[in-house]
Each structure stands twice: as structure tokens, then as C-alpha cells.
């Protein structure tokens, strides 16, 4: 159960480390400026592993280019990151990232619930090009959440699961108990509705794990 501080400001990297985060995610689609300068500043300010993410508009982010524009933007930061978040639409560039010696978080974000059998299909598809599948869905009711928990427990590991929105915010704390590798939090500026702060989740982790 590792805490990822999802950042919209690279100057918050030191704060994330001080607050107890295990990794930082640079949401480069939400930041202005040169991505290379951003990640270099992050590396200078903290010692935590770094996830570099350019989230597409289709999956809730602010990047609206095609797959060629995506790799052009992410390529300079690849040597400086530990993980690169790669959506399925950009999977054609996974080989280049792996050749650079970087791990891939193969991600999919859905604004609705996905049937249980589709979750397992999605896991296989994401794992085919990535090291850690990340599947984020939006439950419509408690039964949907139970299915997501069931999937999280049964899926091959490592796996990252989560929810979008604030209605089932508590799922962000529950899913890591059943095997989700990372939980994404904030240091003051949430990158997604319903996120816990790093400080909140540090306390939750102590309570959950004893």
C-alpha cells in the first residue's frame, strides 16, 4: 500500500516527501512549462521515485494531442522518471519506454462501471504492454464497488485499482487493503475529485495496517 502524491506543481515535491508520500506523480498535462525542467526540479527537491503522466482528455486529463504528440512531449522526461503512465491509446510507444529501462503503469480510466469479466480482459490487455495495470472506474452503486473489490483481490499482482468521483471516496481507502498497489493522494491541490490528502492517508494507513 504505497502513497502516491499526485502533483500539479513540481514545487510541492519536497512537501510530499515530508508528509510521508512514497512516490510522486507529475501530472504534466496539468502543468505549464518545459516538462524536462519540471522533472529536473522535482528530482532536485526530493528523493522519491517519480511517475511521469500526461493524461489525455479522453481519460480525464488535459492533453488533447494524438499519440505522436504524446510521445514527443513525454520522451525528454523518460530518462529522468522511474515510471511512465501509458494509456492504452499510446501503447504503441511502450517498447521505446521499456528500451529506456523505465517501468510502465498501463492505465485506463472509465467514467462508468465496467462489468467484472471486462475488468479481467482489460487487465490482460494492459499487462500485455505495461508492468502495472491501473484501472480506475466510476461505480454507480454499492454492488459495483463490491465487484471492483472482488476484481482487485482476484487479479494478478501488481495491480492498481481506484474510483473516480467523490461518491465512493471511501473505496480509495478500501481497495489497497485488497491488493491495490498505489493510492493517489494530493498535497493541497487535488488532481481528481475525492482524493485524500497525503497527510490524511498516512494516518489512514496506520489505522488500517496497525
PDB file of C-alpha atoms in Angstrom:
ATOM      1  CA  UNK A   1       0.000   0.000   0.000  1.00  0.00           C
ATOM      2  CA  UNK A   2       2.075   2.904  -1.307  1.00  0.00           C
ATOM      3  CA  UNK A   3       1.011   6.543  -1.263  1.00  0.00           C
ATOM      4  CA  UNK A   4       1.489   8.499  -4.475  1.00  0.00           C
ATOM      5  CA  UNK A   5       1.416  12.287  -4.221  1.00  0.00           C
ATOM      6  CA  UNK A   6      -0.163  13.448  -7.482  1.00  0.00           C
ATOM      7  CA  UNK A   7       1.259  16.894  -8.173  1.00  0.00           C
ATOM      8  CA  UNK A   8       0.107  19.803 -10.301  1.00  0.00           C
ATOM      9  CA  UNK A   9       3.011  21.914  -9.024  1.00  0.00           C
ATOM     10  CA  UNK A  10       6.571  20.490  -9.010  1.00  0.00           C
ATOM     11  CA  UNK A  11       7.491  22.749  -6.084  1.00  0.00           C
ATOM     12  CA  UNK A  12       5.281  20.516  -3.898  1.00  0.00           C
ATOM     13  CA  UNK A  13       7.619  17.529  -4.294  1.00  0.00           C
ATOM     14  CA  UNK A  14       9.576  18.284  -1.122  1.00  0.00           C
ATOM     15  CA  UNK A  15       6.311  18.761   0.763  1.00  0.00           C
ATOM     16  CA  UNK A  16       5.065  15.395  -0.461  1.00  0.00           C
ATOM     17  CA  UNK A  17       8.179  13.667   0.820  1.00  0.00           C
ATOM     18  CA  UNK A  18       7.985  15.451   4.170  1.00  0.00           C
ATOM     19  CA  UNK A  19       4.324  14.479   4.546  1.00  0.00           C
ATOM     20  CA  UNK A  20       5.083  10.785   4.072  1.00  0.00           C
ATOM     21  CA  UNK A  21       4.405  10.012   0.399  1.00  0.00           C
ATOM     22  CA  UNK A  22       6.184   7.005  -1.108  1.00  0.00           C
ATOM     23  CA  UNK A  23       6.211   8.291  -4.696  1.00  0.00           C
ATOM     24  CA  UNK A  24       5.308  11.453  -6.569  1.00  0.00           C
ATOM     25  CA  UNK A  25       3.354  11.698  -9.800  1.00  0.00           C
ATOM     26  CA  UNK A  26       3.988  14.668 -12.041  1.00  0.00           C
ATOM     27  CA  UNK A  27       0.749  15.436 -13.885  1.00  0.00           C
ATOM     28  CA  UNK A  28       2.498  17.093 -16.787  1.00  0.00           C
ATOM     29  CA  UNK A  29      -0.790  17.658 -18.617  1.00  0.00           C
ATOM     30  CA  UNK A  30      -1.797  19.993 -15.774  1.00  0.00           C
ATOM     31  CA  UNK A  31       1.493  21.910 -15.614  1.00  0.00           C
ATOM     32  CA  UNK A  32       2.788  24.817 -17.649  1.00  0.00           C
ATOM     33  CA  UNK A  33       6.389  24.959 -18.749  1.00  0.00           C
ATOM     34  CA  UNK A  34       9.080  22.643 -20.091  1.00  0.00           C
ATOM     35  CA  UNK A  35       8.460  19.050 -18.873  1.00  0.00           C
ATOM     36  CA  UNK A  36      12.211  18.402 -18.696  1.00  0.00           C
ATOM     37  CA  UNK A  37      12.777  21.400 -16.407  1.00  0.00           C
ATOM     38  CA  UNK A  38       9.791  20.310 -14.300  1.00  0.00           C
ATOM     39  CA  UNK A  39      11.095  16.804 -13.670  1.00  0.00           C
ATOM     40  CA  UNK A  40      14.628  18.035 -13.044  1.00  0.00           C
ATOM     41  CA  UNK A  41      13.309  20.385 -10.364  1.00  0.00           C
ATOM     42  CA  UNK A  42      11.362  17.539  -8.816  1.00  0.00           C
ATOM     43  CA  UNK A  43      14.449  15.337  -8.755  1.00  0.00           C
ATOM     44  CA  UNK A  44      16.436  18.129  -7.149  1.00  0.00           C
ATOM     45  CA  UNK A  45      13.853  18.744  -4.435  1.00  0.00           C
ATOM     46  CA  UNK A  46      13.036  15.183  -3.346  1.00  0.00           C
ATOM     47  CA  UNK A  47      14.417  11.647  -3.356  1.00  0.00           C
ATOM     48  CA  UNK A  48      11.154   9.791  -4.050  1.00  0.00           C
ATOM     49  CA  UNK A  49      10.519   7.693  -7.174  1.00  0.00           C
ATOM     50  CA  UNK A  50       8.767   9.701  -9.895  1.00  0.00           C
ATOM     51  CA  UNK A  51       5.818   8.791 -12.121  1.00  0.00           C
ATOM     52  CA  UNK A  52       5.533  10.946 -15.243  1.00  0.00           C
ATOM     53  CA  UNK A  53       1.968  11.262 -16.545  1.00  0.00           C
ATOM     54  CA  UNK A  54       0.389  13.053 -19.471  1.00  0.00           C
ATOM     55  CA  UNK A  55      -3.291  12.224 -19.091  1.00  0.00           C
ATOM     56  CA  UNK A  56      -5.467  12.504 -22.176  1.00  0.00           C
ATOM     57  CA  UNK A  57      -8.724  14.402 -22.331  1.00  0.00           C
ATOM     58  CA  UNK A  58     -10.458  11.111 -23.128  1.00  0.00           C
ATOM     59  CA  UNK A  59      -9.448   9.790 -19.710  1.00  0.00           C
ATOM     60  CA  UNK A  60      -9.992  12.885 -17.599  1.00  0.00           C
ATOM     61  CA  UNK A  61      -6.827  14.866 -18.283  1.00  0.00           C
ATOM     62  CA  UNK A  62      -5.898  17.978 -20.224  1.00  0.00           C
ATOM     63  CA  UNK A  63      -3.809  16.562 -23.067  1.00  0.00           C
ATOM     64  CA  UNK A  64      -5.652  16.666 -26.380  1.00  0.00           C
ATOM     65  CA  UNK A  65      -2.948  15.681 -28.849  1.00  0.00           C
ATOM     66  CA  UNK A  66      -2.555  12.434 -30.762  1.00  0.00           C
ATOM     67  CA  UNK A  67      -0.185   9.550 -29.976  1.00  0.00           C
ATOM     68  CA  UNK A  68       2.689  11.192 -31.879  1.00  0.00           C
ATOM     69  CA  UNK A  69       2.285  14.451 -29.948  1.00  0.00           C
ATOM     70  CA  UNK A  70       2.167  12.459 -26.711  1.00  0.00           C
ATOM     71  CA  UNK A  71       5.487  10.679 -27.244  1.00  0.00           C
ATOM     72  CA  UNK A  72       7.108  13.912 -28.403  1.00  0.00           C
ATOM     73  CA  UNK A  73       6.122  15.542 -25.109  1.00  0.00           C
ATOM     74  CA  UNK A  74       6.957  12.624 -22.802  1.00  0.00           C
ATOM     75  CA  UNK A  75      10.202  11.489 -24.499  1.00  0.00           C
ATOM     76  CA  UNK A  76      12.528  14.087 -22.891  1.00  0.00           C
ATOM     77  CA  UNK A  77      11.438  13.139 -19.352  1.00  0.00           C
ATOM     78  CA  UNK A  78      11.637   9.360 -19.794  1.00  0.00           C
ATOM     79  CA  UNK A  79      15.322   9.091 -18.731  1.00  0.00           C
ATOM     80  CA  UNK A  80      14.546  11.031 -15.543  1.00  0.00           C
ATOM     81  CA  UNK A  81      11.415   9.155 -14.386  1.00  0.00           C
ATOM     82  CA  UNK A  82      11.034   5.781 -12.677  1.00  0.00           C
ATOM     83  CA  UNK A  83       7.589   5.059 -14.114  1.00  0.00           C
ATOM     84  CA  UNK A  84       5.768   6.340 -17.176  1.00  0.00           C
ATOM     85  CA  UNK A  85       1.958   6.261 -17.185  1.00  0.00           C
ATOM     86  CA  UNK A  86       0.854   4.969 -20.595  1.00  0.00           C
ATOM     87  CA  UNK A  87      -2.792   4.824 -21.611  1.00  0.00           C
ATOM     88  CA  UNK A  88      -3.872   2.074 -23.982  1.00  0.00           C
ATOM     89  CA  UNK A  89      -4.215   4.605 -26.794  1.00  0.00           C
ATOM     90  CA  UNK A  90      -0.495   5.341 -26.509  1.00  0.00           C
ATOM     91  CA  UNK A  91       0.608   1.700 -26.098  1.00  0.00           C
ATOM     92  CA  UNK A  92       2.385   1.757 -29.472  1.00  0.00           C
ATOM     93  CA  UNK A  93       5.176   3.674 -27.704  1.00  0.00           C
ATOM     94  CA  UNK A  94       5.589   1.176 -24.849  1.00  0.00           C
ATOM     95  CA  UNK A  95       8.567  -0.565 -26.457  1.00  0.00           C
ATOM     96  CA  UNK A  96      10.537   2.677 -26.653  1.00  0.00           C
ATOM     97  CA  UNK A  97       9.878   3.371 -22.976  1.00  0.00           C
ATOM     98  CA  UNK A  98      10.857  -0.161 -21.940  1.00  0.00           C
ATOM     99  CA  UNK A  99      14.029   0.051 -24.043  1.00  0.00           C
ATOM    100  CA  UNK A 100      14.935   3.114 -21.972  1.00  0.00           C
ATOM    101  CA  UNK A 101      14.734   0.922 -18.873  1.00  0.00           C
ATOM    102  CA  UNK A 102      11.618   2.500 -17.418  1.00  0.00           C
ATOM    103  CA  UNK A 103       8.589   0.740 -15.937  1.00  0.00           C
ATOM    104  CA  UNK A 104       5.149   1.362 -17.371  1.00  0.00           C
ATOM    105  CA  UNK A 105       1.923   1.946 -15.474  1.00  0.00           C
ATOM    106  CA  UNK A 106      -0.580   0.866 -18.128  1.00  0.00           C
ATOM    107  CA  UNK A 107      -3.696   2.856 -17.339  1.00  0.00           C
ATOM    108  CA  UNK A 108      -7.364   3.007 -18.166  1.00  0.00           C
ATOM    109  CA  UNK A 109      -9.884   5.475 -16.683  1.00  0.00           C
ATOM    110  CA  UNK A 110     -13.606   4.997 -17.187  1.00  0.00           C
ATOM    111  CA  UNK A 111     -16.439   7.350 -16.284  1.00  0.00           C
ATOM    112  CA  UNK A 112     -18.741   4.383 -15.711  1.00  0.00           C
ATOM    113  CA  UNK A 113     -18.723   0.906 -14.187  1.00  0.00           C
ATOM    114  CA  UNK A 114     -17.158  -1.886 -16.208  1.00  0.00           C
ATOM    115  CA  UNK A 115     -18.572  -5.450 -15.927  1.00  0.00           C
ATOM    116  CA  UNK A 116     -16.436  -7.836 -13.898  1.00  0.00           C
ATOM    117  CA  UNK A 117     -15.454 -10.052 -16.840  1.00  0.00           C
ATOM    118  CA  UNK A 118     -14.399  -6.952 -18.810  1.00  0.00           C
ATOM    119  CA  UNK A 119     -12.174  -5.879 -15.915  1.00  0.00           C
ATOM    120  CA  UNK A 120     -10.233  -9.133 -16.285  1.00  0.00           C
ATOM    121  CA  UNK A 121      -9.995  -8.674 -20.057  1.00  0.00           C
ATOM    122  CA  UNK A 122      -8.783  -5.123 -19.524  1.00  0.00           C
ATOM    123  CA  UNK A 123      -6.180  -6.308 -17.032  1.00  0.00           C
ATOM    124  CA  UNK A 124      -4.730  -8.740 -19.579  1.00  0.00           C
ATOM    125  CA  UNK A 125      -4.680  -6.108 -22.307  1.00  0.00           C
ATOM    126  CA  UNK A 126      -2.926  -3.568 -20.103  1.00  0.00           C
ATOM    127  CA  UNK A 127      -0.441  -6.079 -18.733  1.00  0.00           C
ATOM    128  CA  UNK A 128       0.487  -7.029 -22.302  1.00  0.00           C
ATOM    129  CA  UNK A 129       2.354  -3.728 -22.685  1.00  0.00           C
ATOM    130  CA  UNK A 130       2.786  -2.494 -19.107  1.00  0.00           C
ATOM    131  CA  UNK A 131       4.352  -3.571 -15.820  1.00  0.00           C
ATOM    132  CA  UNK A 132       1.486  -2.477 -13.560  1.00  0.00           C
ATOM    133  CA  UNK A 133      -2.086  -2.228 -14.879  1.00  0.00           C
ATOM    134  CA  UNK A 134      -4.019   0.714 -13.453  1.00  0.00           C
ATOM    135  CA  UNK A 135      -7.814   0.517 -13.778  1.00  0.00           C
ATOM    136  CA  UNK A 136      -9.930   3.390 -12.481  1.00  0.00           C
ATOM    137  CA  UNK A 137     -13.708   3.189 -12.812  1.00  0.00           C
ATOM    138  CA  UNK A 138     -16.796   5.051 -11.591  1.00  0.00           C
ATOM    139  CA  UNK A 139     -19.123   2.830  -9.514  1.00  0.00           C
ATOM    140  CA  UNK A 140     -22.832   3.506  -9.810  1.00  0.00           C
ATOM    141  CA  UNK A 141     -23.833   1.715  -6.609  1.00  0.00           C
ATOM    142  CA  UNK A 142     -22.557  -0.460  -3.773  1.00  0.00           C
ATOM    143  CA  UNK A 143     -22.805  -3.628  -5.890  1.00  0.00           C
ATOM    144  CA  UNK A 144     -20.399  -2.082  -8.430  1.00  0.00           C
ATOM    145  CA  UNK A 145     -17.950  -1.342  -5.649  1.00  0.00           C
ATOM    146  CA  UNK A 146     -18.145  -4.919  -4.374  1.00  0.00           C
ATOM    147  CA  UNK A 147     -17.331  -6.144  -7.887  1.00  0.00           C
ATOM    148  CA  UNK A 148     -14.317  -3.831  -8.065  1.00  0.00           C
ATOM    149  CA  UNK A 149     -13.092  -5.105  -4.699  1.00  0.00           C
ATOM    150  CA  UNK A 150     -13.588  -8.691  -5.893  1.00  0.00           C
ATOM    151  CA  UNK A 151     -11.585  -7.975  -9.019  1.00  0.00           C
ATOM    152  CA  UNK A 152      -8.808  -6.258  -7.058  1.00  0.00           C
ATOM    153  CA  UNK A 153      -8.411  -9.234  -4.756  1.00  0.00           C
ATOM    154  CA  UNK A 154      -8.508 -11.821  -7.560  1.00  0.00           C
ATOM    155  CA  UNK A 155      -6.371 -10.032 -10.156  1.00  0.00           C
ATOM    156  CA  UNK A 156      -2.734 -10.883 -10.770  1.00  0.00           C
ATOM    157  CA  UNK A 157      -0.403  -8.615  -8.856  1.00  0.00           C
ATOM    158  CA  UNK A 158       0.808  -5.964  -9.035  1.00  0.00           C
ATOM    159  CA  UNK A 159      -2.414  -4.133  -9.835  1.00  0.00           C
ATOM    160  CA  UNK A 160      -3.690  -0.614  -9.203  1.00  0.00           C
ATOM    161  CA  UNK A 161      -7.417  -0.011  -8.897  1.00  0.00           C
ATOM    162  CA  UNK A 162      -9.389   3.045  -7.893  1.00  0.00           C
ATOM    163  CA  UNK A 163     -12.513   5.102  -8.368  1.00  0.00           C
ATOM    164  CA  UNK A 164     -13.389   8.403  -9.967  1.00  0.00           C
ATOM    165  CA  UNK A 165     -15.545  10.953  -8.176  1.00  0.00           C
ATOM    166  CA  UNK A 166     -16.376  11.602  -4.533  1.00  0.00           C
ATOM    167  CA  UNK A 167     -19.494   9.457  -4.074  1.00  0.00           C
ATOM    168  CA  UNK A 168     -17.447   6.349  -3.265  1.00  0.00           C
ATOM    169  CA  UNK A 169     -14.440   8.154  -1.861  1.00  0.00           C
ATOM    170  CA  UNK A 170     -14.069   5.537   0.873  1.00  0.00           C
ATOM    171  CA  UNK A 171     -13.154   2.998  -1.829  1.00  0.00           C
ATOM    172  CA  UNK A 172      -9.811   4.759  -2.154  1.00  0.00           C
ATOM    173  CA  UNK A 173      -9.021   3.524   1.358  1.00  0.00           C
ATOM    174  CA  UNK A 174     -10.593   0.083   0.952  1.00  0.00           C
ATOM    175  CA  UNK A 175      -9.041  -1.054  -2.340  1.00  0.00           C
ATOM    176  CA  UNK A 176      -5.415  -1.038  -1.110  1.00  0.00           C
ATOM    177  CA  UNK A 177      -6.447  -3.411   1.681  1.00  0.00           C
ATOM    178  CA  UNK A 178      -7.492  -5.898  -1.021  1.00  0.00           C
ATOM    179  CA  UNK A 179      -4.303  -5.597  -3.049  1.00  0.00           C
ATOM    180  CA  UNK A 180      -4.222  -2.304  -4.963  1.00  0.00           C
ATOM    181  CA  UNK A 181      -0.564  -1.294  -5.141  1.00  0.00           C
ATOM    182  CA  UNK A 182      -0.841   2.519  -5.117  1.00  0.00           C
ATOM    183  CA  UNK A 183      -3.295   5.081  -3.777  1.00  0.00           C
ATOM    184  CA  UNK A 184      -3.165   8.529  -5.373  1.00  0.00           C
ATOM    185  CA  UNK A 185      -3.392  11.485  -2.975  1.00  0.00           C
ATOM    186  CA  UNK A 186      -2.733  15.230  -3.024  1.00  0.00           C
ATOM    187  CA  UNK A 187      -0.590  17.748  -1.174  1.00  0.00           C
ATOM    188  CA  UNK A 188      -3.082  20.613  -1.314  1.00  0.00           C
ATOM    189  CA  UNK A 189      -4.266  20.720  -4.928  1.00  0.00           C
ATOM    190  CA  UNK A 190      -6.239  17.567  -5.844  1.00  0.00           C
ATOM    191  CA  UNK A 191      -5.766  16.210  -9.351  1.00  0.00           C
ATOM    192  CA  UNK A 192      -9.069  14.311  -9.097  1.00  0.00           C
ATOM    193  CA  UNK A 193     -12.318  14.736  -7.207  1.00  0.00           C
ATOM    194  CA  UNK A 194     -12.454  12.721  -3.985  1.00  0.00           C
ATOM    195  CA  UNK A 195      -8.706  12.353  -3.398  1.00  0.00           C
ATOM    196  CA  UNK A 196      -7.450  12.153   0.175  1.00  0.00           C
ATOM    197  CA  UNK A 197      -4.515  14.317   1.138  1.00  0.00           C
ATOM    198  CA  UNK A 198      -1.163  12.607   1.721  1.00  0.00           C
ATOM    199  CA  UNK A 199      -1.371  13.512   5.395  1.00  0.00           C
ATOM    200  CA  UNK A 200      -4.864  12.021   5.705  1.00  0.00           C
ATOM    201  CA  UNK A 201      -3.841   8.780   4.058  1.00  0.00           C
ATOM    202  CA  UNK A 202      -0.686   8.404   6.122  1.00  0.00           C
ATOM    203  CA  UNK A 203      -2.973   8.339   9.162  1.00  0.00           C
ATOM    204  CA  UNK A 204      -5.466   6.006   7.450  1.00  0.00           C
ATOM    205  CA  UNK A 205      -2.676   3.595   6.568  1.00  0.00           C
ATOM    206  CA  UNK A 206      -1.571   3.447  10.179  1.00  0.00           C
ATOM    207  CA  UNK A 207      -5.130   2.662  11.259  1.00  0.00           C
ATOM    208  CA  UNK A 208      -5.707   0.081   8.508  1.00  0.00           C
ATOM    209  CA  UNK A 209      -2.404  -1.770   8.859  1.00  0.00           C
ATOM    210  CA  UNK A 210      -1.919  -1.335  12.596  1.00  0.00           C
TER     211      UNK A 210
END
